[in-house]
Coordinates of C-alpha atoms and ligand atoms in Angstrom, one line a residue:
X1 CA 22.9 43.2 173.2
X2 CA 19.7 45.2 174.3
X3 CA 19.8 48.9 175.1
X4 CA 19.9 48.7 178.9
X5 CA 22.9 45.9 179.2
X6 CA 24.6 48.3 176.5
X7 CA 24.0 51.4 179.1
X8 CA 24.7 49.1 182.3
X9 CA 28.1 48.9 180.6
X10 CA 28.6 52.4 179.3
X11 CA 27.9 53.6 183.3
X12 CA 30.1 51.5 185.0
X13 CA 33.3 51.5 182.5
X14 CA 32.8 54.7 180.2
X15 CA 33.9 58.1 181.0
X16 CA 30.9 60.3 181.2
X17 CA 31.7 63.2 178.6
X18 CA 28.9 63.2 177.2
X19 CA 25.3 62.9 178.5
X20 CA 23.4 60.5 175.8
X21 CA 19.5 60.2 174.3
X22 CA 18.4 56.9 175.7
X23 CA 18.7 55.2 172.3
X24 CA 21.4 52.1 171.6
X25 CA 22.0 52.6 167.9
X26 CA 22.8 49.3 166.3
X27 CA 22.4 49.7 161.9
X28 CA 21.4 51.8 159.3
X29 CA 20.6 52.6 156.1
X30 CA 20.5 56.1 153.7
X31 CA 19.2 58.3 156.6
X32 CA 17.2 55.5 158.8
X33 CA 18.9 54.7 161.9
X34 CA 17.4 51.2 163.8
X35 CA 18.2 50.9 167.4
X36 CA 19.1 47.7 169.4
X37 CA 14.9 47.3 170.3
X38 CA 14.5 47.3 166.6
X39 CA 12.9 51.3 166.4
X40 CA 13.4 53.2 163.3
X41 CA 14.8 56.5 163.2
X42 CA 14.9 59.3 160.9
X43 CA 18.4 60.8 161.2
X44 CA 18.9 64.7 160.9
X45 CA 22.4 64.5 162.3
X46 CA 24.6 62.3 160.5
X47 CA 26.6 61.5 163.3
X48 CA 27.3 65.3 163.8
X49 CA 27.9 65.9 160.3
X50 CA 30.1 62.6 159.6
X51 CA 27.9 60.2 157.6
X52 CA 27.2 62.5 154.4
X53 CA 26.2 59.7 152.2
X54 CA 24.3 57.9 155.0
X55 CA 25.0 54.6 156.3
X56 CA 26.0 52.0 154.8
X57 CA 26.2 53.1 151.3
X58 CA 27.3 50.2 149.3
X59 CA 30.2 52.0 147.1
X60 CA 31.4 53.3 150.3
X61 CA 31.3 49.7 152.4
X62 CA 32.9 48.5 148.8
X63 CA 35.5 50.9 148.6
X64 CA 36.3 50.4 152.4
X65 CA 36.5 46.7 152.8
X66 CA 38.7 46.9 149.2
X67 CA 41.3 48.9 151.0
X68 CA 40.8 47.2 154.4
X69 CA 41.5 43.7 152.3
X70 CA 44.3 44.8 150.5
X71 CA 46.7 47.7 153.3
X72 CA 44.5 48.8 156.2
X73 CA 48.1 50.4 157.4
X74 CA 51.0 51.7 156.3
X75 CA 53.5 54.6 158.3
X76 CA 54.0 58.0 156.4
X77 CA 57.4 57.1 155.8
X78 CA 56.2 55.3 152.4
X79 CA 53.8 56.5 149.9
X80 CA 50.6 55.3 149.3
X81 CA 47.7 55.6 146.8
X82 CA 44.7 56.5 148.5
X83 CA 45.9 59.7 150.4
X84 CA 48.0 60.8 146.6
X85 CA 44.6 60.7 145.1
X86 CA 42.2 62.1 147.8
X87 CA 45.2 65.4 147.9
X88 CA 44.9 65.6 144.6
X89 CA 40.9 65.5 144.2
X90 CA 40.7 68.1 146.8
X91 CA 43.6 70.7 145.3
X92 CA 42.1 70.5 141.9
X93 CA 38.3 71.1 143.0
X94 CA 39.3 73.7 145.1
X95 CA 42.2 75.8 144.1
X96 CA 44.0 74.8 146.8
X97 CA 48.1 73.8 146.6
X98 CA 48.2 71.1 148.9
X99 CA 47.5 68.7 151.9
X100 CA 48.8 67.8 155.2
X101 CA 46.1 64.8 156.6
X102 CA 45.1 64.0 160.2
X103 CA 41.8 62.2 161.9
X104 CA 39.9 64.7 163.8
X105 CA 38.6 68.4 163.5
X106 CA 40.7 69.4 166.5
X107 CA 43.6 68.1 165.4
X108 CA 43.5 69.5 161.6
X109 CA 42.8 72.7 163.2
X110 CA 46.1 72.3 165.6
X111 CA 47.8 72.0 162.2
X112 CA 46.8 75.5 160.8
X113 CA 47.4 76.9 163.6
X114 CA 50.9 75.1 163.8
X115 CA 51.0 76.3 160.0
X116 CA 50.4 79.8 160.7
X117 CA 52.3 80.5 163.3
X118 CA 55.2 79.0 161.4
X119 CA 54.9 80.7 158.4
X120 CA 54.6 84.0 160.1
X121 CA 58.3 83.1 162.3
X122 CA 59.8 81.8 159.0
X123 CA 59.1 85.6 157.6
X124 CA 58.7 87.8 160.4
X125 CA 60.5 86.0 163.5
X126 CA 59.5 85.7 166.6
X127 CA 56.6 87.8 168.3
X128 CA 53.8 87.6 165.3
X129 CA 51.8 84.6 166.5
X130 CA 48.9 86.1 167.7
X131 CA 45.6 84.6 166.3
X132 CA 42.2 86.4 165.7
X133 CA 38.9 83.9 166.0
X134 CA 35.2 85.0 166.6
X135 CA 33.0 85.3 169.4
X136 CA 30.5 82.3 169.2
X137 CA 33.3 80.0 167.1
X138 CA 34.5 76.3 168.2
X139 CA 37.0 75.0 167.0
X140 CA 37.9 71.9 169.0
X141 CA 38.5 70.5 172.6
X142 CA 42.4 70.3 172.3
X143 CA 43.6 72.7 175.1
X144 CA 44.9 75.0 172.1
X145 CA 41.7 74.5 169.8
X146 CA 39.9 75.4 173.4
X147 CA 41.7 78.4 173.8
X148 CA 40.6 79.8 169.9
X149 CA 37.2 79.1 170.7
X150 CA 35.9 82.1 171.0
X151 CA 33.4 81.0 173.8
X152 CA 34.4 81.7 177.4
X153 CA 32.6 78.6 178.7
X154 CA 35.5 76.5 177.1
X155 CA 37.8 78.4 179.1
X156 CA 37.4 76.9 182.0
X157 CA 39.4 73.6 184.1
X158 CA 42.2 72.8 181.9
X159 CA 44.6 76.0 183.0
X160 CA 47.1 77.2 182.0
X161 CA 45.6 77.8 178.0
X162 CA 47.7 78.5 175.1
X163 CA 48.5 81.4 175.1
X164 CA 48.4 83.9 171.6
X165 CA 44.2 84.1 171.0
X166 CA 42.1 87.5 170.7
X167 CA 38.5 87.3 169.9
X168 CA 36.5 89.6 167.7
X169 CA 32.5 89.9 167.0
X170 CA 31.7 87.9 163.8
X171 CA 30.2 90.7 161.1
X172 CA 32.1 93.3 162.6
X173 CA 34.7 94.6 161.1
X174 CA 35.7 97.5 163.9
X175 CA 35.7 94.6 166.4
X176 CA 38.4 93.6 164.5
X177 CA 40.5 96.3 164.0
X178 CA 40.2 97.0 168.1
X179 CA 41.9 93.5 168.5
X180 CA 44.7 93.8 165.9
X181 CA 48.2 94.4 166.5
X182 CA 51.3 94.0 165.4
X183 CA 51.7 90.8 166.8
X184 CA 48.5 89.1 164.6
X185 CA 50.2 86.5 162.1
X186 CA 46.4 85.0 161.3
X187 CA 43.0 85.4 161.4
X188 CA 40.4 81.9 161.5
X189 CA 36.7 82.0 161.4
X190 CA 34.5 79.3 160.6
X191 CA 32.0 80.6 157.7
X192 CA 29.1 79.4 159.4
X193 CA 29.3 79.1 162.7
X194 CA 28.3 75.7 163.8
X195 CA 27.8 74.7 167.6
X196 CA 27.4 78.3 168.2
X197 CA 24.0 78.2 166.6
X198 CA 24.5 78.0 162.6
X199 CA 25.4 81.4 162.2
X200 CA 26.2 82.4 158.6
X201 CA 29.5 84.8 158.5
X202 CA 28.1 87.8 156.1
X203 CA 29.1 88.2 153.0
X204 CA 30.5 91.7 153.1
X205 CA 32.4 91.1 156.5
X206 CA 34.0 88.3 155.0
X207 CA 35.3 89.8 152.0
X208 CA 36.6 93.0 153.9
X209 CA 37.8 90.3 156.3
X210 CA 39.6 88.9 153.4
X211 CA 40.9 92.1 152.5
X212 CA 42.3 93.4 155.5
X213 CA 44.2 90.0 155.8
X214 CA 46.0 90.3 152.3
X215 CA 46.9 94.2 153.4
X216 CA 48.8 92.8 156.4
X217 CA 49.8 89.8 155.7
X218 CA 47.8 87.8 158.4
X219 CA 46.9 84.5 156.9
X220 CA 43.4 83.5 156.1
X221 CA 42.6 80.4 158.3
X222 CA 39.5 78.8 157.4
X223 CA 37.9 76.4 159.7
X224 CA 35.7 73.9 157.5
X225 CA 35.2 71.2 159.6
X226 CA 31.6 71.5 159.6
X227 CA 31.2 73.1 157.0
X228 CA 33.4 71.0 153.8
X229 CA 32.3 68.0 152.1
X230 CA 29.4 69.1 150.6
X231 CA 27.7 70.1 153.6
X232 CA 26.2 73.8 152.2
X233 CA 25.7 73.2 149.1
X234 CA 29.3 73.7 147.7
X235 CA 32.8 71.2 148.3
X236 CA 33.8 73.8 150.5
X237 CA 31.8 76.8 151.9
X238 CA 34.5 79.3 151.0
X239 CA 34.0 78.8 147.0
X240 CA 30.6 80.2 147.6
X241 CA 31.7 83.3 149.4
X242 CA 34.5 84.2 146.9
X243 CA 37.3 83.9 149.2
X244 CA 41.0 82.5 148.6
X245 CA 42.0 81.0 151.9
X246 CA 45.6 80.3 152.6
X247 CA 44.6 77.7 154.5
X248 CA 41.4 75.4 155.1
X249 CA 40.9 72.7 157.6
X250 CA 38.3 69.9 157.2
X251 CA 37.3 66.8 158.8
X252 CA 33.8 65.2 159.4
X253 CA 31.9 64.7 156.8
X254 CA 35.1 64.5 154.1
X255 CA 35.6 60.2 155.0
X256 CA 31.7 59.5 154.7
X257 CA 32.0 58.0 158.8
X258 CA 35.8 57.3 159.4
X259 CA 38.5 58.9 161.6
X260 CA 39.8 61.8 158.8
X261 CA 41.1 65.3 158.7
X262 CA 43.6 67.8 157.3
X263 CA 44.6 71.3 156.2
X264 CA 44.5 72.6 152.8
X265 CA 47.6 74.7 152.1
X266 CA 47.6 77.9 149.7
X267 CA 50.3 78.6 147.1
X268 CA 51.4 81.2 149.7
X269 CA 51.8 78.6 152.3
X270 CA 52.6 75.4 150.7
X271 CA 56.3 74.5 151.9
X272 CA 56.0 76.2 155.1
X273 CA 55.8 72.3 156.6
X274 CA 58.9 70.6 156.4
X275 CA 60.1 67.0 157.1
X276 CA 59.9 67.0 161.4
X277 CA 57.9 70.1 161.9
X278 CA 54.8 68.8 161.7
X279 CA 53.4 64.4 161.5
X280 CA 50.9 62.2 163.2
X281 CA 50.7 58.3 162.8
X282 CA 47.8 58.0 161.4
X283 CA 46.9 60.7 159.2
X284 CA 46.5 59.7 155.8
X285 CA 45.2 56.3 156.9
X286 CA 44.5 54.3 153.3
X287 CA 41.3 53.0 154.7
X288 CA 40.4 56.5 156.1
X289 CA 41.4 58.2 152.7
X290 CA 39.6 55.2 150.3
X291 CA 36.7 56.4 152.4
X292 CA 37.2 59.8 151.8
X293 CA 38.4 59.5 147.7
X294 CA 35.1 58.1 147.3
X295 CA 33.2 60.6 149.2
X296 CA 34.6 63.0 147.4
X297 CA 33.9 61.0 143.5
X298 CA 30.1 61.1 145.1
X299 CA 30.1 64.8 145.7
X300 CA 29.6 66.0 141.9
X301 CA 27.7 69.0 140.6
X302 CA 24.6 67.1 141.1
X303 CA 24.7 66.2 144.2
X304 CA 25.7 69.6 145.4
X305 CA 22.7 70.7 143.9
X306 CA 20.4 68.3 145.5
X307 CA 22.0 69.4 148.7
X308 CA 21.1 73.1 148.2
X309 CA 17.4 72.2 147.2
X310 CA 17.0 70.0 149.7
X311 CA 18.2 72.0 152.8
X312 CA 15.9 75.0 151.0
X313 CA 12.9 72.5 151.1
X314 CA 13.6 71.2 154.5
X315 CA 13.5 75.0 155.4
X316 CA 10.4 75.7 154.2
X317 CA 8.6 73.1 155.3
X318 CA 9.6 73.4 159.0
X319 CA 8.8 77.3 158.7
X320 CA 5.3 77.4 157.1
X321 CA 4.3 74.5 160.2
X322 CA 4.6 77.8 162.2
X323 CA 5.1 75.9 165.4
X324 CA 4.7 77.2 168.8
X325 CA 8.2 76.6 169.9
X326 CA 9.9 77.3 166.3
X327 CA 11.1 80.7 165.0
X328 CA 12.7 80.9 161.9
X329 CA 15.5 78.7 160.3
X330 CA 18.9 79.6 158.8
X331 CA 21.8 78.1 157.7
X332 CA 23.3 77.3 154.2
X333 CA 22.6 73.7 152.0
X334 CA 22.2 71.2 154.5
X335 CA 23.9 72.7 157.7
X336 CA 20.5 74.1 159.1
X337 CA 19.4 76.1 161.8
X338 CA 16.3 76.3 163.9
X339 CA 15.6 79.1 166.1
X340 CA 13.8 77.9 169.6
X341 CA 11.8 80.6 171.1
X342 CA 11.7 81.8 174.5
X343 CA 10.0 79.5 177.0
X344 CA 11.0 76.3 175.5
X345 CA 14.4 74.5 175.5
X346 CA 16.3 73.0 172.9
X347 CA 17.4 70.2 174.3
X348 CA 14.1 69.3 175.8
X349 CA 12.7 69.3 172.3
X350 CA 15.5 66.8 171.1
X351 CA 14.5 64.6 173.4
X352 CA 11.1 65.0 172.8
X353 CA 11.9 64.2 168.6
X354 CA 14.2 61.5 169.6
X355 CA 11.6 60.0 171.5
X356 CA 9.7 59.9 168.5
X357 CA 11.5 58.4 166.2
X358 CA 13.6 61.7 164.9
X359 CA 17.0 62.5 165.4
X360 CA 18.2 66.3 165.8
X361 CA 20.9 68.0 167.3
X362 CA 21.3 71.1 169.1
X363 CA 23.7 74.1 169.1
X364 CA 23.8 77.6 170.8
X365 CA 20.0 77.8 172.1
X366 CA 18.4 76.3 168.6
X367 CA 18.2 73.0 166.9
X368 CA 20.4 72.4 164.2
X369 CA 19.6 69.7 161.5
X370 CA 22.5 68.1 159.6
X371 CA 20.9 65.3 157.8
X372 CA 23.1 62.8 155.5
X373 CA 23.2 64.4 152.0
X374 CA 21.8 61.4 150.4
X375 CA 18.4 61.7 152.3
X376 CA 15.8 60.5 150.3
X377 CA 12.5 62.7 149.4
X378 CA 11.0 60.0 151.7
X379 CA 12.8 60.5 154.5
X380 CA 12.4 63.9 154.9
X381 CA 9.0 63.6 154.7
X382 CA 8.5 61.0 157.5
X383 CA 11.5 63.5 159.6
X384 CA 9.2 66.3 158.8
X385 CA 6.0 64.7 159.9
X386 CA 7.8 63.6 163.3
X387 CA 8.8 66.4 163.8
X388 CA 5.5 68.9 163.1
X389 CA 3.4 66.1 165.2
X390 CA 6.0 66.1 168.3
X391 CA 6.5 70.1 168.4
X392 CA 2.4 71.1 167.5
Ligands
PLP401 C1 33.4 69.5 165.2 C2 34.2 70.7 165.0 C3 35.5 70.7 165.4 C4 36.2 69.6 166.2 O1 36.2 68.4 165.4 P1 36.6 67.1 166.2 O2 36.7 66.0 165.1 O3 35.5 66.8 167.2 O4 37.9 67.3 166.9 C5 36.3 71.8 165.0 N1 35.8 72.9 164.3 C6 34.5 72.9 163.9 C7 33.9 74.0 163.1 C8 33.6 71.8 164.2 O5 32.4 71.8 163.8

């Protein structure tokens, strides 16, 4: 099919929830993404942060079409390997106790929430399920995961919210305090803030955050959907802040380009699901979780290292072309941030790169680059080239 019967389609029968780059994407390979007119792309999204190893990586297809071949399917009522093996891989690399698995960010953020309201009624009762989230944070377009967002243009349409969210200033610990209260049963940041503008969480806030949440007995809610699999240079942003979570949600990036999610459960918090409280169909999928397994084999030391280096190279080389429209970057590993400066917009410039051949996304007023952890020295080049030729 060629891009404009592909668009003709998408206009007359597709809900229009998103407004799209005219590009039909039809295959890829590493971080080169061809469209239906045959144009090659270099790809600093990853699908918003899904495709960490790229596409079509060939132990990934393998390990894929294996499970697909053999039980694409099975209910949560029995057990199953690959979901046994992908809870164990991620409780032993990261500390955590256990697993509870769904398909989407939004959804494994429902479940901490679930899980932290819970725990809190199991111990305290009723009244103590009051959540503190940041200024700036998203956490997903459920009409709950809308309401911790702490960005008021989510709050909008979908009345009435659910109800139990305060929001405090990230880095700011008195912001904090002025929302607690003695109905707070959790706190849940995301440690770098992603479509808010890749925003790094401090690392003194955090630990006092960390802190004050032991004192009181709030739970530590950590929202990793961005952020996990590799993405900043660790498995899981929090190891490289020092923090123990009690809970930690991921998604994304974690099945490599499949439907896949969950919560990671502390010691402290590890049987407060029991059978009925909490369930979806398809979480746990054995396709979804032979994808993610062998993500996760694929994310060893050295590849988390690679993924630091590169996101510091990418860094400096879009900061020493000193472009016109370009501030500085930030970010941490791979999950980068470019400021825009005044008089030029963001999205603009996307279109402008895509146009070009690069793919970028956008978040808060900057661009934000996410590229597949497997990009090749190569590739970046030929992104960075694009890139300093569109913007100069
Ligand atoms: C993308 C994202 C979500 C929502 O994930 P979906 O899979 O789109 O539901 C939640 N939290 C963070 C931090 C995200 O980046």
């Amino acid at each position: 099919m060629t891009f404009e019967e592909i668009k003709a389609l998408d206009e007359q029968y597709v809900m229009h929830t998103y407004s799209r780059f005219p590009v039909a994407a039809d295959h890829g390979k590493n971080a080169t993404v061809w469209d239906t007119e045959g144009r090659a792309y270099i790809d600093f999204t990853s699908g918003i942060g899904v495709c960490s190893l790229g596409y079509a990586d060939e132990g990934w297809v393998q390990a894929v079409t294996d499970q697909a071949g053999k039980l694409a399917h099975i209910s949560n009522l029995y057990y199953a390997a690959p979901y046994a093996l992908t809870a164990q891989k991620l409780c032993t690399r990261t500390g955590m106790a256990n697993v509870m698995f769904a398909n989407s960010g939004a959804e494994s953020n429902e479940a901490m929430i679930k899980l932290a309201r819970k725990y809190s009624f199991d111990k305290y009762g009723k009244g103590r399920g009051t959540i503190i989230t940041l200024n700036k944070s998203f956490h997903g377009r459920t009409i709950t995961t809308l309401a911790a967002t702490g960005q008021e243009v989510f709050h909008n349409y979908f009345f009435p919210f659910t109800e139990g969210f305060r929001y405090a200033n990230a880095n700011d610990m008195d912001s904090v305090e002025e929302v607690a209260g003695h109905d707070v049963c959790a706190v849940m940041v995301e440690l770098v803030q992603g479509e808010g503008g890749v925003l790094p969480l401090e690392q003194d806030f955090v630990t006092r955050l960390a802190d004050l949440c032991a004192k009181r007995d709030w739970l530590l809610l950590v929202d990793e959907v961005q952020t996990g699999a590799g993405r900043t240079g660790s498995l899981f942003a929090f190891q490289q802040y020092g923090i123990t979570p009690d809970a930690v949600s991921f998604a994304k990036g974690v099945a490599g380009g499949l439907p896949f999610g969950g919560v990671m459960a502390g010691e402290k918090c590890r049987d407060v699901f029991t059978p009925g409280t909490h369930g979806t169909t398809f979480g746990g999928n054995p396709v979804a979780a032979a994808a993610a397994n062998y993500v996760l084999e694929r994310l060893d030391d050295e590849l988390l290292s690679q993924v630091r280096e590169k996101g510091q190279y990418l860094r400096e080389r879009i900061e020493a072309m000193d472009l016109p429209c370009l501030g500085k970057t930030r970010g941490l590993g791979m999950m980068i941030g470019v400021e825009v400066k005044a008089g030029f917009n963001n999205k603009e410039l996307a279109a402008k790169l895509t146009e070009h051949g690069l793919l970028v996304l956008t978040a808060g007023q900057g661009l934000r680059l996410l590229p597949p952890l497997v990009i090749t020295k190569e590739e970046m080049d030929k992104g960075l080239e694009i890139l300093e030729k569109t913007l100069a």
